[in-house]
Amino acid sequence: MASVLLYHVVGDLTAGKPELVEFCDVETVESAIRAIGESTECGIPVWKRSSHVGMIENNEMRQQRFVGILTSLDIISFLAKSQCLEDQDKAMKTQVSDVVVPNNTLLKIVDPGTRLIDALEMMKQGVRRLLVPKSKVWKGMSKRFSILYNGKWLKNIDNCSGNNLIANANRPSSSSAAAYMRDKFCCLSREDMIRFLIGCLGALAPLPLSSISSLGAVNLSYSPIEASLPAVEATQKHPGDPTAVAVVEITQDGRHKILGEISASKLWKCDYLAAAWALANLSAGQFVMGAEDNVSSRLLPDFSVNSTVEDNKVVNGGGSARARKFSSRSIGFNPVSPSFGMGKTMYRGRSAPLTCKTSSSLAAVMAQMLSHRANHVWVTEDDNDDVLVGMVGYADILVAVTKQPAAFIPSTRSIMELASEIQS
């Protein structure tokens, strides 16, 4: 195991991270859309409001207030319901508590002195966010010689639990209670972890040079939907992590030819109302490939531009009188040829899924995900760019980088070959 994972702590990753501003479950869907546009991993943590005003809140109380993570796909799936399409204004004023899927295990509170390897283990088990106090300072040196100066690794204190921060012996007195209550937290995501790791490729060698297939990083259990089926059926598949469904065409030999995807990352910064209508009324293929070429214009409703997130209007608290028709561009996709399913090579623009090959190196896939701000990459066959094999998500990469050297077959590729692959 790479020593960089042992000698670094999560506190090393918090430099420059903004203070956490809790998003409460009583906020509206309209407010959530604005917040998601500024978030990482296409989602925001949702919290219950604190009922202990003026009291010191320990970590257990804070953890219990965490509800779950709300994604762009969650909101669009909600807005695509028939009652929401009939009264969009009411739907936009709905409280987030009616939309978010409760899952208290997606976030953990950790001490800044927690070893990076321990944090990675938590994320491998399904944790997507780590809440770290910014105002707390851990003792001794935090990096390479920490174990020598402290005699042992600093643990999250309070009964030696991995999720608690303040030791009973260090609890603030009444005179210092106010200072403790002002403790600031920041949130680390899996993207932050990958960004840190890609800066340590030399320390992780030979893992970065190895192919994702040799590392066992290809997840074969992906969620597909046939292009001819209604797009709304993608929301019924409950893809889990990553929140993505591959839109495929089934070939004669039963293999999946990927055409696009319906995912939180693709819908991260889109026109939510237009996307909701498209999800409810179009096929999966039409949804990802462009409605203009697949649906008669008389079937398309009129939407006001005030629903675009970038304009901060209607969805974001304003309005506009200029009207436009629904366009696949408005939900983040460019139109393509209407002949999907005909086996032709098509230009899909932004709707094209992010793909790699089974022979792609781990470093190249990590760079690809970070450059596109995506939490997954679809994996295709080496000799066929369209035939889907599986996918690689954040959790798969974290499992790969913590593998023991004997658990994989090293690649013989050179550093120059790796650099060329990343640049391409």
Short mmCIF file of C-alpha atoms in Angstrom, two decimals:
data_model
loop_
_atom_site.label_atom_id
_atom_site.label_comp_id
_atom_site.label_asym_id
_atom_site.label_seq_id
_atom_site.Cartn_x
_atom_site.Cartn_y
_atom_site.Cartn_z
CA MET A 1 0.00 0.00 0.00
CA ALA A 2 1.34 3.47 -0.94
CA SER A 3 2.87 5.29 2.01
CA VAL A 4 1.18 8.53 0.90
CA LEU A 5 -2.11 7.04 2.09
CA LEU A 6 -0.63 6.27 5.50
CA TYR A 7 1.26 9.48 6.15
CA HIS A 8 -1.42 11.95 5.09
CA VAL A 9 -4.55 12.89 7.03
CA VAL A 10 -7.86 14.36 5.90
CA GLY A 11 -6.87 17.69 7.44
CA ASP A 12 -4.30 18.04 4.65
CA LEU A 13 -7.16 18.20 2.13
CA THR A 14 -9.16 20.93 3.87
CA ALA A 15 -6.90 23.86 2.96
CA GLY A 16 -8.93 26.36 0.98
CA LYS A 17 -12.19 24.47 1.37
CA PRO A 18 -15.15 26.77 2.02
CA GLU A 19 -17.11 26.59 5.22
CA LEU A 20 -20.13 24.31 5.09
CA VAL A 21 -23.47 26.10 4.80
CA GLU A 22 -26.18 23.66 5.76
CA PHE A 23 -29.06 23.25 3.32
CA CYS A 24 -32.19 22.53 5.37
CA ASP A 25 -34.94 20.14 4.36
CA VAL A 26 -37.54 22.91 4.71
CA GLU A 27 -36.01 24.78 1.77
CA THR A 28 -37.79 24.62 -1.58
CA VAL A 29 -36.95 22.71 -4.73
CA GLU A 30 -36.35 26.09 -6.36
CA SER A 31 -33.60 26.86 -3.84
CA ALA A 32 -32.15 23.36 -4.19
CA ILE A 33 -31.64 23.83 -7.93
CA ARG A 34 -29.51 26.89 -7.30
CA ALA A 35 -27.50 25.10 -4.62
CA ILE A 36 -26.88 21.99 -6.76
CA GLY A 37 -25.48 24.16 -9.56
CA GLU A 38 -22.73 25.27 -7.18
CA SER A 39 -22.08 21.85 -5.64
CA THR A 40 -19.68 18.98 -6.29
CA GLU A 41 -20.71 15.51 -7.46
CA CYS A 42 -24.04 16.92 -8.70
CA GLY A 43 -25.69 16.85 -5.28
CA ILE A 44 -26.03 18.63 -1.95
CA PRO A 45 -26.21 17.30 1.63
CA VAL A 46 -29.59 18.01 3.20
CA TRP A 47 -30.00 18.63 6.93
CA LYS A 48 -32.82 18.91 9.44
CA ARG A 49 -32.88 22.16 11.31
CA SER A 50 -31.29 22.08 14.72
CA SER A 51 -33.86 21.95 17.49
CA HIS A 52 -31.24 22.74 20.15
CA VAL A 53 -30.92 26.49 19.71
CA GLY A 54 -28.27 27.90 22.01
CA MET A 55 -27.03 24.47 23.05
CA ILE A 56 -23.72 22.83 22.28
CA GLU A 57 -24.24 20.30 19.50
CA ASN A 58 -22.01 17.24 19.63
CA ASN A 59 -21.17 15.11 16.63
CA GLU A 60 -23.83 12.49 17.29
CA MET A 61 -26.53 15.17 17.32
CA ARG A 62 -25.20 16.68 14.11
CA GLN A 63 -24.98 13.28 12.42
CA GLN A 64 -28.60 12.55 13.33
CA ARG A 65 -29.67 15.78 11.67
CA PHE A 66 -28.18 14.72 8.35
CA VAL A 67 -30.96 13.50 6.03
CA GLY A 68 -29.32 12.50 2.74
CA ILE A 69 -27.88 13.83 -0.51
CA LEU A 70 -30.18 15.44 -3.08
CA THR A 71 -29.10 15.16 -6.73
CA SER A 72 -30.19 16.82 -9.95
CA LEU A 73 -31.74 13.55 -11.13
CA ASP A 74 -33.82 13.35 -7.93
CA ILE A 75 -35.29 16.77 -8.64
CA ILE A 76 -35.97 16.14 -12.32
CA SER A 77 -37.59 12.80 -11.51
CA PHE A 78 -39.85 14.60 -9.04
CA LEU A 79 -40.72 17.39 -11.49
CA ALA A 80 -41.54 14.78 -14.16
CA LYS A 81 -44.48 13.46 -12.11
CA SER A 82 -47.85 14.24 -13.67
CA GLN A 83 -49.06 16.38 -10.77
CA CYS A 84 -45.87 18.43 -10.90
CA LEU A 85 -46.13 18.98 -14.65
CA GLU A 86 -49.71 20.19 -14.19
CA ASP A 87 -48.71 22.78 -11.58
CA GLN A 88 -45.03 23.59 -11.96
CA ASP A 89 -45.15 26.64 -9.69
CA LYS A 90 -46.44 24.53 -6.83
CA ALA A 91 -43.85 21.85 -7.55
CA MET A 92 -41.01 24.38 -7.41
CA LYS A 93 -42.25 25.52 -3.98
CA THR A 94 -42.29 21.96 -2.61
CA GLN A 95 -40.09 21.37 0.41
CA VAL A 96 -36.93 19.38 -0.22
CA SER A 97 -37.95 16.94 2.54
CA ASP A 98 -40.57 15.57 0.10
CA VAL A 99 -37.95 14.94 -2.60
CA VAL A 100 -34.68 13.83 -1.00
CA VAL A 101 -34.13 10.12 -0.46
CA PRO A 102 -33.24 9.67 3.24
CA ASN A 103 -29.89 7.96 3.76
CA ASN A 104 -28.01 8.97 6.89
CA THR A 105 -24.98 6.81 6.03
CA LEU A 106 -23.80 8.92 3.07
CA LEU A 107 -22.00 11.42 5.31
CA LYS A 108 -19.63 10.89 8.23
CA ILE A 109 -18.06 13.34 10.65
CA VAL A 110 -14.34 12.74 11.03
CA ASP A 111 -11.44 14.29 12.89
CA PRO A 112 -8.89 16.22 10.78
CA GLY A 113 -6.24 13.82 12.13
CA THR A 114 -7.95 10.82 10.53
CA ARG A 115 -5.54 8.96 8.25
CA LEU A 116 -6.27 9.25 4.56
CA ILE A 117 -6.34 5.47 4.22
CA ASP A 118 -9.08 5.28 6.86
CA ALA A 119 -11.08 7.96 5.07
CA LEU A 120 -10.75 6.04 1.81
CA GLU A 121 -12.04 2.91 3.53
CA MET A 122 -15.14 4.81 4.63
CA MET A 123 -15.75 6.02 1.09
CA LYS A 124 -15.23 2.53 -0.30
CA GLN A 125 -18.06 1.43 1.98
CA GLY A 126 -20.46 4.01 0.54
CA VAL A 127 -19.75 7.28 2.35
CA ARG A 128 -19.86 10.16 -0.14
CA ARG A 129 -19.06 13.14 2.06
CA LEU A 130 -16.75 13.66 5.03
CA LEU A 131 -17.53 16.50 7.41
CA VAL A 132 -14.30 17.89 8.87
CA PRO A 133 -13.97 20.69 11.46
CA LYS A 134 -11.83 23.52 10.11
CA SER A 135 -11.19 25.21 13.44
CA LYS A 136 -9.86 22.14 15.23
CA VAL A 137 -6.07 21.64 15.20
CA TRP A 138 -4.59 18.19 15.64
CA LYS A 139 -1.46 17.66 17.75
CA GLY A 140 2.02 17.15 16.40
CA MET A 141 2.92 16.84 12.75
CA SER A 142 0.24 15.70 10.37
CA LYS A 143 2.25 14.10 7.64
CA ARG A 144 5.22 11.83 7.15
CA PHE A 145 6.63 11.77 10.72
CA SER A 146 3.34 11.93 12.58
CA ILE A 147 3.60 8.37 13.87
CA LEU A 148 7.09 9.04 15.27
CA TYR A 149 6.16 12.22 17.09
CA ASN A 150 2.88 11.00 18.52
CA GLY A 151 3.73 7.36 19.13
CA LYS A 152 0.41 6.37 17.56
CA TRP A 153 -2.01 7.70 15.03
CA LEU A 154 -4.46 10.27 16.31
CA LYS A 155 -7.90 8.73 16.39
CA ASN A 156 -11.29 10.32 16.37
CA ILE A 157 -11.76 10.58 20.03
CA ASP A 158 -14.90 10.03 22.15
CA ASN A 159 -14.88 6.29 22.87
CA CYS A 160 -12.36 5.80 20.04
CA SER A 161 -15.20 6.12 17.55
CA GLY A 162 -14.30 6.96 13.97
CA ASN A 163 -17.13 9.48 13.71
CA ASN A 164 -16.61 11.66 16.81
CA LEU A 165 -14.39 14.67 17.15
CA ILE A 166 -14.18 15.98 20.70
CA ALA A 167 -12.65 14.05 23.57
CA ASN A 168 -14.41 14.01 26.90
CA ALA A 169 -11.24 15.33 28.45
CA ASN A 170 -11.16 18.24 26.04
CA ARG A 171 -14.77 19.28 26.21
CA PRO A 172 -15.07 23.06 26.51
CA SER A 173 -15.84 24.69 29.81
CA SER A 174 -18.71 27.12 30.07
CA SER A 175 -16.29 29.98 29.41
CA SER A 176 -15.14 28.43 26.14
CA ALA A 177 -18.50 27.04 25.04
CA ALA A 178 -19.10 29.98 22.73
CA ALA A 179 -15.83 29.34 20.93
CA TYR A 180 -16.72 25.68 20.49
CA MET A 181 -20.12 26.55 19.05
CA ARG A 182 -18.39 28.68 16.45
CA ASP A 183 -16.43 25.71 15.12
CA LYS A 184 -16.55 25.69 11.35
CA PHE A 185 -16.88 22.59 9.21
CA CYS A 186 -15.99 21.88 5.62
CA CYS A 187 -17.16 19.04 3.43
CA LEU A 188 -14.83 16.72 1.53
CA SER A 189 -16.21 14.78 -1.40
CA ARG A 190 -14.86 11.79 -3.28
CA GLU A 191 -13.89 14.19 -6.05
CA ASP A 192 -11.59 15.94 -3.57
CA MET A 193 -9.98 12.58 -2.80
CA ILE A 194 -9.43 11.77 -6.49
CA ARG A 195 -8.01 15.24 -7.08
CA PHE A 196 -5.51 14.72 -4.26
CA LEU A 197 -4.56 11.25 -5.47
CA ILE A 198 -3.91 12.36 -9.04
CA GLY A 199 -1.32 14.71 -7.64
CA CYS A 200 0.45 11.74 -6.05
CA LEU A 201 0.72 9.44 -9.07
CA GLY A 202 4.43 8.84 -8.51
CA ALA A 203 3.83 7.69 -4.94
CA LEU A 204 1.09 5.33 -6.15
CA ALA A 205 3.24 3.63 -8.79
CA PRO A 206 2.82 1.20 -10.47
CA LEU A 207 -0.94 1.48 -10.02
CA PRO A 208 -1.50 4.54 -12.26
CA LEU A 209 0.14 2.76 -15.22
CA SER A 210 -2.04 -0.32 -14.86
CA SER A 211 -5.17 -0.82 -16.91
CA ILE A 212 -8.53 -0.57 -15.19
CA SER A 213 -9.32 -4.14 -16.24
CA SER A 214 -6.16 -5.54 -14.63
CA LEU A 215 -7.02 -3.69 -11.42
CA GLY A 216 -10.56 -5.05 -11.40
CA ALA A 217 -11.92 -1.49 -11.45
CA VAL A 218 -14.55 -2.14 -14.13
CA ASN A 219 -17.99 -2.46 -12.57
CA LEU A 220 -20.04 -4.86 -14.67
CA SER A 221 -23.25 -4.19 -12.72
CA TYR A 222 -24.49 -1.10 -14.53
CA SER A 223 -28.11 -0.07 -15.18
CA PRO A 224 -29.15 -0.01 -18.86
CA ILE A 225 -32.37 1.13 -20.55
CA GLU A 226 -33.26 0.41 -24.16
CA ALA A 227 -33.48 3.53 -26.31
CA SER A 228 -37.04 2.79 -27.46
CA LEU A 229 -38.43 2.64 -23.91
CA PRO A 230 -39.92 5.69 -22.16
CA ALA A 231 -37.17 7.80 -20.61
CA VAL A 232 -39.05 8.00 -17.32
CA GLU A 233 -38.41 4.29 -16.78
CA ALA A 234 -34.78 5.17 -16.09
CA THR A 235 -35.88 6.70 -12.79
CA GLN A 236 -37.45 3.40 -11.78
CA LYS A 237 -34.19 1.49 -12.06
CA HIS A 238 -32.71 3.03 -8.89
CA PRO A 239 -29.12 2.92 -10.22
CA GLY A 240 -27.61 3.80 -6.84
CA ASP A 241 -23.97 4.85 -7.06
CA PRO A 242 -23.15 6.28 -9.54
CA THR A 243 -26.60 7.73 -10.26
CA ALA A 244 -26.51 6.93 -13.96
CA VAL A 245 -28.44 4.80 -16.44
CA ALA A 246 -26.95 3.87 -19.82
CA VAL A 247 -29.23 4.35 -22.81
CA VAL A 248 -28.44 1.44 -25.10
CA GLU A 249 -29.38 -0.27 -28.31
CA ILE A 250 -29.34 -4.06 -28.11
CA THR A 251 -27.43 -5.62 -30.98
CA GLN A 252 -28.31 -8.89 -32.70
CA ASP A 253 -25.82 -10.78 -30.58
CA GLY A 254 -27.32 -9.36 -27.37
CA ARG A 255 -24.61 -6.84 -26.59
CA HIS A 256 -25.30 -3.26 -25.50
CA LYS A 257 -24.38 -0.42 -27.82
CA ILE A 258 -24.27 2.76 -25.75
CA LEU A 259 -26.02 5.83 -27.19
CA GLY A 260 -26.05 8.12 -24.18
CA GLU A 261 -26.92 8.28 -20.53
CA ILE A 262 -29.50 9.66 -18.12
CA SER A 263 -27.57 10.68 -15.05
CA ALA A 264 -27.17 13.26 -12.32
CA SER A 265 -23.89 14.46 -13.82
CA LYS A 266 -25.36 15.02 -17.30
CA LEU A 267 -28.31 16.91 -15.80
CA TRP A 268 -26.20 18.81 -13.28
CA LYS A 269 -26.66 22.28 -14.77
CA CYS A 270 -29.64 22.08 -17.06
CA ASP A 271 -33.09 23.53 -17.60
CA TYR A 272 -34.89 21.46 -14.97
CA LEU A 273 -38.45 22.11 -16.13
CA ALA A 274 -37.65 21.34 -19.77
CA ALA A 275 -35.73 18.21 -18.74
CA ALA A 276 -38.64 17.07 -16.56
CA TRP A 277 -41.10 17.41 -19.45
CA ALA A 278 -38.74 15.53 -21.76
CA LEU A 279 -38.23 12.77 -19.20
CA ALA A 280 -41.98 12.31 -18.89
CA ASN A 281 -42.85 12.45 -22.59
CA LEU A 282 -39.92 11.20 -24.68
CA SER A 283 -38.26 7.88 -25.19
CA ALA A 284 -34.84 7.34 -23.68
CA GLY A 285 -33.20 7.62 -27.10
CA GLN A 286 -35.02 10.85 -27.90
CA PHE A 287 -34.15 12.27 -24.51
CA VAL A 288 -30.40 11.83 -24.87
CA MET A 289 -30.03 12.36 -28.60
CA GLY A 290 -32.12 15.43 -29.37
CA ALA A 291 -35.85 15.99 -29.41
CA GLU A 292 -35.84 18.27 -32.44
CA ASP A 293 -35.04 15.44 -34.83
CA ASN A 294 -37.21 12.81 -33.19
CA VAL A 295 -40.43 14.52 -32.18
CA SER A 296 -42.79 16.62 -34.21
CA SER A 297 -42.61 20.26 -33.15
CA ARG A 298 -46.35 20.33 -32.55
CA LEU A 299 -45.83 17.92 -29.65
CA LEU A 300 -43.38 20.20 -27.91
CA PRO A 301 -44.68 22.58 -25.23
CA ASP A 302 -43.59 26.17 -24.83
CA PHE A 303 -41.29 26.94 -21.93
CA SER A 304 -40.18 30.31 -20.73
CA VAL A 305 -36.45 30.88 -20.53
CA ASN A 306 -36.99 31.79 -16.90
CA SER A 307 -36.48 28.13 -16.03
CA THR A 308 -32.79 28.13 -16.92
CA VAL A 309 -30.49 27.84 -13.97
CA GLU A 310 -27.84 30.05 -15.50
CA ASP A 311 -30.21 32.98 -15.88
CA ASN A 312 -31.34 32.66 -12.24
CA LYS A 313 -34.91 33.19 -13.30
CA VAL A 314 -38.12 31.50 -12.12
CA VAL A 315 -36.08 28.47 -11.12
CA ASN A 316 -33.64 30.83 -9.48
CA GLY A 317 -35.94 33.51 -8.27
CA GLY A 318 -36.69 35.77 -11.26
CA GLY A 319 -38.59 35.89 -14.49
CA SER A 320 -38.43 36.65 -18.20
CA ALA A 321 -41.03 37.37 -20.81
CA ARG A 322 -39.16 35.87 -23.76
CA ALA A 323 -40.54 32.46 -24.68
CA ARG A 324 -38.93 29.58 -26.47
CA LYS A 325 -39.80 26.03 -27.40
CA PHE A 326 -38.37 22.99 -25.72
CA SER A 327 -34.96 22.07 -27.07
CA SER A 328 -32.62 19.26 -26.22
CA ARG A 329 -29.94 21.92 -26.03
CA SER A 330 -31.83 23.46 -23.13
CA ILE A 331 -31.37 20.32 -21.06
CA GLY A 332 -27.70 20.11 -21.90
CA PHE A 333 -27.78 18.04 -25.09
CA ASN A 334 -27.17 18.80 -28.77
CA PRO A 335 -29.40 17.32 -31.48
CA VAL A 336 -28.21 14.51 -33.70
CA SER A 337 -29.40 12.44 -36.59
CA PRO A 338 -32.91 10.98 -36.09
CA SER A 339 -31.71 7.60 -37.29
CA PHE A 340 -30.65 6.25 -33.94
CA GLY A 341 -30.86 2.52 -33.88
CA MET A 342 -29.75 2.29 -37.51
CA GLY A 343 -26.11 1.52 -36.74
CA LYS A 344 -24.76 4.74 -38.25
CA THR A 345 -22.01 6.83 -36.77
CA MET A 346 -23.69 9.91 -35.29
CA TYR A 347 -22.53 13.21 -33.90
CA ARG A 348 -23.99 13.45 -30.42
CA GLY A 349 -22.26 16.57 -29.15
CA ARG A 350 -22.63 17.06 -25.40
CA SER A 351 -25.03 14.11 -25.24
CA ALA A 352 -22.19 11.73 -26.08
CA PRO A 353 -21.41 9.63 -23.00
CA LEU A 354 -17.98 9.83 -21.41
CA THR A 355 -16.23 6.57 -22.28
CA CYS A 356 -12.91 4.81 -21.94
CA LYS A 357 -11.60 1.38 -22.95
CA THR A 358 -10.88 -1.67 -20.84
CA SER A 359 -7.19 -1.11 -21.57
CA SER A 360 -7.24 2.52 -20.38
CA SER A 361 -4.91 3.24 -17.50
CA LEU A 362 -6.19 4.16 -14.07
CA ALA A 363 -4.46 7.55 -14.25
CA ALA A 364 -6.08 8.36 -17.60
CA VAL A 365 -9.55 7.52 -16.28
CA MET A 366 -9.00 9.62 -13.15
CA ALA A 367 -7.90 12.58 -15.29
CA GLN A 368 -10.88 12.08 -17.58
CA MET A 369 -13.35 12.16 -14.69
CA LEU A 370 -11.82 15.25 -13.12
CA SER A 371 -11.57 17.21 -16.36
CA HIS A 372 -15.26 16.57 -17.10
CA ARG A 373 -16.39 16.88 -13.46
CA ALA A 374 -18.05 13.48 -13.87
CA ASN A 375 -18.43 10.85 -11.16
CA HIS A 376 -18.25 7.93 -13.59
CA VAL A 377 -16.95 6.81 -16.98
CA TRP A 378 -18.54 4.14 -19.19
CA VAL A 379 -16.17 1.36 -20.29
CA THR A 380 -16.32 -0.01 -23.83
CA GLU A 381 -14.55 -2.83 -25.63
CA ASP A 382 -11.04 -2.15 -26.91
CA ASP A 383 -11.96 -2.91 -30.51
CA ASN A 384 -15.43 -1.36 -30.49
CA ASP A 385 -16.04 2.10 -29.03
CA ASP A 386 -19.81 1.63 -28.81
CA VAL A 387 -20.15 -1.81 -27.19
CA LEU A 388 -20.60 -1.30 -23.47
CA VAL A 389 -18.73 -3.47 -20.97
CA GLY A 390 -19.32 -1.69 -17.68
CA MET A 391 -18.51 1.51 -15.84
CA VAL A 392 -15.95 3.00 -13.47
CA GLY A 393 -17.10 5.20 -10.61
CA TYR A 394 -15.41 6.96 -7.73
CA ALA A 395 -15.81 3.97 -5.43
CA ASP A 396 -14.19 1.67 -8.01
CA ILE A 397 -11.17 3.96 -8.25
CA LEU A 398 -10.80 4.16 -4.48
CA VAL A 399 -10.83 0.36 -4.28
CA ALA A 400 -8.18 0.18 -7.01
CA VAL A 401 -5.75 2.64 -5.41
CA THR A 402 -5.81 0.75 -2.11
CA LYS A 403 -5.07 -2.64 -3.66
CA GLN A 404 -2.02 -4.53 -2.47
CA PRO A 405 0.73 -4.86 -5.13
CA ALA A 406 0.21 -8.63 -5.37
CA ALA A 407 -3.46 -8.17 -6.15
CA PHE A 408 -2.94 -7.04 -9.74
CA ILE A 409 -0.71 -7.58 -12.74
CA PRO A 410 1.51 -4.52 -13.31
CA SER A 411 1.46 -2.83 -16.67
CA THR A 412 4.62 -2.62 -18.75
CA ARG A 413 3.67 0.68 -20.33
CA SER A 414 6.10 3.56 -20.03
CA ILE A 415 5.54 6.97 -18.51
CA MET A 416 5.56 8.50 -22.00
CA GLU A 417 2.76 6.20 -23.12
CA LEU A 418 0.73 7.15 -20.06
CA ALA A 419 1.25 10.86 -20.66
CA SER A 420 0.16 10.48 -24.26
CA GLU A 421 -3.01 8.64 -23.19
CA ILE A 422 -3.96 11.28 -20.63
CA GLN A 423 -3.47 14.09 -23.15
CA SER A 424 -5.66 12.31 -25.69
#
